[in-house]
Amino acid sequence: MVGKVEAVNGGVKPTTTTPASSETPADLAPPAFSFRALKLKTKQQELLIRVTILCLVYVLAFIARLFSVLRYESMIHEFDPYFNYRTTLYLTQKGFYEFWNWFDSESWYPLGRIIGGTLYPGLMVTAALIYWTLRFLRFAVHIREVCVLTAPFFASNTTLVAYFFGKELWDSGAGLVAAALIAICPGYISRSVAGSYDNEAVAIFALLLTFYLFVKAVNMGSLAWALASAFGYFYMVSAWGGYVFIINLIPLYVLVLLITGRYSMRLYVAYNCMYVLGMLLAMQIRFVGFQHVQSGEHMAAMGVFFLMQVFYFLDWVKYLLNDSKLFQAFLRITVTCAVVVGAVALGVGTASGYISPWTGRFYSLLDPTYAKDHIPIIASVSEHQPTAWSSFMFDFHILLFLFPAGLYFCFKRLTDATIFIVMYGLTSMYFAGVMVRLILVATPAVCLISAVAVSATIKNLTQLLRAKNKAAGPGKGATSVKASSKASLDQSLPFQRNGAIALLVGAFYLLSRYATHCTWVTSEAYSSPSIVLAARGAYGNRVIFDDYREAYFWLRQNTPSDAKVMSWWDYGYQITAMGNRTVIVDNNTWNNTHIATVGRAMSSYEDEAYEIMRSLDVDYVLVVFGGVTGYSSDDINKFLWMVRIGGGVFPVIKEPDYLVNGEYRVDKGAAPKMLNCLM
Amino acid sequence: MAPKLETLTSDPAMDSIDPILHTLRLVPYAFLRPPRLRLKLPSLTLPSPMTTYSLALLTYFMVVSGIVYDVIVEPPGIGSTQDRATGAVRPVVFLPGRVNGQYIIEGLSSGFMFVLGGTGIVLMDLALDRNRARSVKVSFASAGVSFVVIAYVMSMLFIRIKIPAYLR
């Protein structure tokens, strides 16, 4: 009773209530619980704050991506997601075996496409699993809703993984900042907005998860974590072709650790388990097949695998020999032999053709000038252009300042984990500079390193603040030595406390500007569905036109069901998904000659084009013209690419024929071939 | 004692069972005498972390200035427009109209601003190091703060010039 009265009073005055007043507590009627019990210990307070922040960040990452769903409706954006949606629909309707063995005769007429063997099933299987789980819980959702909201859901999960990764790298404060930064970073939002049902939505989550699990395995040296990272790698391989980045970065990281003398049993266990199991698991995906042992892009991992065995062998021999000089000689001989044998094996493999050379897509990342000269299809995609500074600024904002600072902090405290994140950051920034689309891959690294910078700087500033406080308080009772040392700290920088407060305010201002920028960019630039277009009308009013979907629906309703539609490859996926008609070429672009045939048809004189179209059994031709509204990515603008790609295979088509004095014109002063061609 | 002295003075090669060693001792090296050289193989040492960091910073500057864009697209160093009224040619620093396009000089100056901001934060951290003189710490701190402020203000200015609709 006495204690309860104390609690009600907040424990301010120690009560010396006599038993006589024991009747009064009944009148006082204290609340049913005491506030004392709510006062948590510091550790529990910290846990509560952390969990609250993580929950808020999770929700934030989800809702920041919902702009287009709220503005238009819940629909799939862009071109590639329509193919993914169609395959997911097929998977949920027909089951996994039908999906895995699917041969599609509705696209690439008359060749058809082996869909089961030429796609990355991770995204579709994930969405189908979520759909089946929700259905099992009796939520009657449509598969389209699940597909639209898969990307924001996985973005929220990525923030959680970023928290744990930051905690592994630096400390939990850095983890929280990393989660918050990555939740709204425009570089990630651009490809994971609601409706963008593409491989990257799931792949970035898988990428960060694999890296986190591997770094954890290297730090712990446990087989369990290495096994988990192998399964994370399997998920990544099933989700995106960018897994090649993982299988080259991790061996490079292991090599750097070996060179800097950080070989240890933990590294050995982690890498071996991850490589062998990951490789075996990756071969389960038909699209990847045996590439892990046959393709040049995967040879680095194998080379480092053998190098690790050599290191282990040398370690064992050193332990057995107990003689330094003999061991040095043995070391030199063995390393030379190993390197020579490896080089000879690589040479024999490459010369005999067993190990295929790097494919064009990835080779153009190492040598950016390659695509421009040799592979016009790769060069024509706007996402594959190299990056200008403004794209970096748009997608990263403040993080561009924090990245070099974070690198500095990582170099100051070099551990196995910070070496990894530095390598990931530097390599991914280089690739982001080569191709705009790869800013997405660099985003987690940049967010993590910036989080290290933010956390370290704010920790320094708050330590400055608290040092002055501590000196003011109990310092008075301390010994003279302590007081003088604290006093000297006070004297070291003038206006220390005020300066620290001002700098903290400045740091929070910068972070708030980052949040404003991210929200603005998401709302204005990255939330457009690309299939529904908006423009300003003559009176400034907003006009929304749905021409694409109306055209596809017209095709669906007014053409016979076995009609074949010819169009440029951009629209292929959408026509098959929404118009439900057979197309000649689509976005998969796996057959350059077929696309060149279509390009030739589009750019030849009408009678020649008619012959080509009859040979392909074409019934309808779909072209996009944006003239009246000034829509800038219509087929007239893309026409020169049709000429180039067609001319790449059929030398009959020559680009200068369509230009006037080297300039591309489409008015009545255009070249005669241009005026008379099919387009 | 005597047997030890003997082994010390005798040639250790006599104890070897390596046939190649014995052949080599006979065939060229019975009459050839290798000269006494004072050659040393250059020993490779790893660079210190801070050296690596400055190299990384230089690479970061080049990548973020859009050097790959410059090499592939080959834009001019600075653009130019013709003034309608006077016919004079005026330079245009920022490529207008597109987010993903730049001239060389605008790329380099923006990259410099980013690196400046990063260096500012690094200087602020160096200012807290206890083992330096007070005046050095003060100058580091003030330089760091001013670098960050300048870099942020200039970057915002650049992006507003480039994209007129920014944050509106």
Coordinates of N, CA, C and O in Angstrom, one line a residue, chain B residues 66-126:
Chain B
G66 N 31.0 11.3 -64.6 CA 30.5 10.8 -65.8 C 31.5 10.6 -66.9 O 31.3 10.8 -68.0
I67 N 32.7 10.1 -66.5 CA 33.8 9.9 -67.5 C 33.4 8.9 -68.5 O 33.8 9.0 -69.7
V68 N 32.7 7.8 -68.1 CA 32.3 6.8 -69.1 C 31.3 7.4 -70.1 O 31.4 7.1 -71.3
Y69 N 30.4 8.2 -69.6 CA 29.5 8.9 -70.6 C 30.4 9.8 -71.5 O 30.1 9.8 -72.7
D70 N 31.4 10.5 -71.0 CA 32.2 11.3 -71.9 C 32.9 10.5 -72.9 O 33.0 10.9 -74.1
V71 N 33.4 9.3 -72.5 CA 34.2 8.5 -73.4 C 33.3 8.0 -74.5 O 33.7 7.9 -75.7
I72 N 32.1 7.5 -74.2 CA 31.3 6.9 -75.2 C 30.5 7.8 -76.0 O 30.5 7.7 -77.2
V73 N 29.8 8.8 -75.4 CA 29.0 9.7 -76.2 C 29.8 10.8 -76.8 O 29.3 11.4 -77.8
E74 N 30.9 11.1 -76.2 CA 31.8 12.2 -76.7 C 31.1 13.5 -76.9 O 31.0 14.1 -78.0
P75 N 30.5 14.1 -75.8 CA 29.9 15.4 -75.9 C 31.0 16.4 -75.9 O 32.1 16.2 -75.6
P76 N 30.6 17.6 -76.4 CA 31.6 18.7 -76.4 C 31.9 19.1 -74.9 O 31.2 18.8 -74.0
G77 N 33.1 19.8 -74.8 CA 33.5 20.2 -73.4 C 32.5 21.2 -72.9 O 32.1 21.1 -71.7
I78 N 32.0 22.0 -73.7 CA 31.0 23.0 -73.3 C 30.1 23.3 -74.5 O 30.5 23.3 -75.6
G79 N 28.8 23.5 -74.2 CA 27.9 23.7 -75.3 C 27.8 25.2 -75.7 O 28.3 26.1 -75.1
S80 N 27.1 25.4 -76.8 CA 27.0 26.8 -77.3 C 25.7 27.1 -77.9 O 25.1 26.2 -78.6
T81 N 25.2 28.2 -77.7 CA 24.0 28.6 -78.5 C 24.3 30.0 -79.1 O 25.2 30.7 -78.7
Q82 N 23.4 30.2 -80.1 CA 23.6 31.5 -80.8 C 22.6 32.5 -80.3 O 21.4 32.1 -80.4
D83 N 23.0 33.6 -79.9 CA 22.1 34.6 -79.5 C 21.3 35.1 -80.6 O 21.8 35.5 -81.7
R84 N 19.9 35.2 -80.5 CA 19.1 35.5 -81.7 C 19.3 37.0 -82.1 O 19.4 37.3 -83.3
A85 N 19.4 37.8 -81.2 CA 19.5 39.3 -81.5 C 20.8 39.6 -82.1 O 20.9 40.2 -83.2
T86 N 21.9 39.3 -81.4 CA 23.2 39.8 -81.8 C 23.9 38.9 -82.7 O 24.9 39.2 -83.4
G87 N 23.6 37.5 -82.7 CA 24.3 36.6 -83.5 C 25.6 36.1 -82.9 O 26.3 35.3 -83.5
A88 N 25.9 36.6 -81.7 CA 27.1 36.2 -81.0 C 26.9 34.8 -80.4 O 25.7 34.4 -80.1
V89 N 27.9 34.0 -80.3 CA 27.9 32.7 -79.8 C 28.1 32.7 -78.3 O 29.2 33.1 -77.9
R90 N 27.1 32.2 -77.5 CA 27.3 32.2 -76.1 C 27.5 30.8 -75.6 O 26.8 29.9 -76.1
P91 N 28.3 30.6 -74.6 CA 28.5 29.3 -74.1 C 27.4 28.8 -73.2 O 26.8 29.7 -72.5
V92 N 27.1 27.6 -73.2 CA 26.0 27.0 -72.4 C 26.7 25.9 -71.6 O 27.3 25.0 -72.1
V93 N 26.7 26.1 -70.3 CA 27.4 25.1 -69.4 C 26.7 23.8 -69.2 O 27.2 22.7 -69.3
F94 N 25.3 23.9 -68.9 CA 24.6 22.7 -68.5 C 23.7 22.3 -69.7 O 23.0 23.1 -70.3
L95 N 23.8 21.0 -70.1 CA 23.0 20.5 -71.1 C 21.5 20.5 -70.7 O 21.2 19.8 -69.8
P96 N 20.7 21.3 -71.4 CA 19.3 21.4 -70.9 C 18.4 20.3 -71.5 O 18.8 19.6 -72.5
G97 N 17.4 20.0 -70.8 CA 16.3 19.1 -71.4 C 16.3 17.7 -70.9 O 15.3 17.1 -70.8
R98 N 17.5 17.1 -70.6 CA 17.5 15.7 -70.2 C 18.2 15.5 -68.9 O 19.1 16.2 -68.6
V99 N 17.7 14.5 -68.2 CA 18.4 14.2 -66.9 C 19.7 13.5 -67.2 O 20.7 13.7 -66.6
N100 N 19.7 12.6 -68.2 CA 20.9 11.7 -68.4 C 21.7 12.2 -69.5 O 21.9 11.6 -70.5
G101 N 22.2 13.5 -69.5 CA 23.1 14.0 -70.5 C 23.9 15.1 -69.9 O 23.5 15.7 -68.9
Q102 N 25.1 15.2 -70.4 CA 26.0 16.3 -69.8 C 27.0 16.7 -70.7 O 27.3 16.0 -71.7
Y103 N 27.6 17.9 -70.5 CA 28.9 18.3 -71.1 C 30.0 17.9 -70.2 O 29.8 17.7 -69.0
I104 N 31.2 17.9 -70.7 CA 32.3 17.4 -70.0 C 32.6 18.3 -68.7 O 32.8 17.8 -67.6
I105 N 32.6 19.6 -69.0 CA 33.0 20.5 -67.9 C 31.9 20.4 -66.8 O 32.3 20.5 -65.6
E106 N 30.7 20.4 -67.1 CA 29.7 20.4 -66.0 C 29.8 19.1 -65.2 O 29.6 19.1 -64.0
G107 N 30.2 18.0 -65.9 CA 30.4 16.7 -65.2 C 31.5 16.8 -64.2 O 31.4 16.4 -63.0
L108 N 32.6 17.4 -64.7 CA 33.8 17.5 -63.8 C 33.5 18.4 -62.6 O 33.9 18.1 -61.5
S109 N 32.8 19.5 -62.8 CA 32.6 20.5 -61.7 C 31.7 19.9 -60.7 O 31.9 20.0 -59.5
S110 N 30.6 19.1 -61.2 CA 29.7 18.5 -60.2 C 30.4 17.4 -59.4 O 30.3 17.3 -58.2
G111 N 31.3 16.6 -60.1 CA 32.0 15.6 -59.4 C 32.9 16.2 -58.4 O 33.1 15.7 -57.3
F112 N 33.5 17.4 -58.7 CA 34.4 18.0 -57.7 C 33.6 18.4 -56.5 O 34.1 18.3 -55.4
M113 N 32.4 18.9 -56.7 CA 31.6 19.3 -55.6 C 31.3 18.2 -54.7 O 31.3 18.3 -53.4
F114 N 31.0 17.0 -55.3 CA 30.6 15.8 -54.4 C 31.8 15.4 -53.6 O 31.7 15.1 -52.4
V115 N 33.0 15.4 -54.3 CA 34.2 15.0 -53.5 C 34.5 16.0 -52.4 O 35.0 15.7 -51.4
L116 N 34.3 17.3 -52.7 CA 34.5 18.3 -51.7 C 33.7 18.1 -50.5 O 34.1 18.2 -49.4
G117 N 32.4 17.8 -50.7 CA 31.5 17.5 -49.6 C 32.0 16.3 -48.8 O 32.1 16.4 -47.5
G118 N 32.4 15.3 -49.4 CA 33.0 14.1 -48.7 C 34.2 14.5 -47.9 O 34.4 14.1 -46.8
T119 N 35.1 15.3 -48.6 CA 36.3 15.6 -47.9 C 36.0 16.5 -46.7 O 36.7 16.4 -45.6
G120 N 35.0 17.3 -46.8 CA 34.6 18.1 -45.6 C 34.2 17.3 -44.4 O 34.7 17.6 -43.3
I121 N 33.5 16.2 -44.6 CA 33.1 15.4 -43.5 C 34.3 14.7 -43.0 O 34.5 14.5 -41.7
V122 N 35.2 14.3 -43.8 CA 36.5 13.6 -43.4 C 37.3 14.6 -42.5 O 37.8 14.2 -41.5
L123 N 37.3 15.9 -42.9 CA 38.1 16.8 -42.2 C 37.5 17.1 -40.8 O 38.2 17.2 -39.8
M124 N 36.1 17.0 -40.8 CA 35.5 17.2 -39.5 C 35.9 16.1 -38.5 O 36.0 16.3 -37.3
D125 N 36.0 14.9 -39.1 CA 36.4 13.8 -38.2 C 37.8 13.9 -37.8 O 38.2 13.6 -36.7
L126 N 38.7 14.3 -38.7 CA 40.1 14.5 -38.4 C 40.3 15.6 -37.3 O 41.2 15.5 -36.5

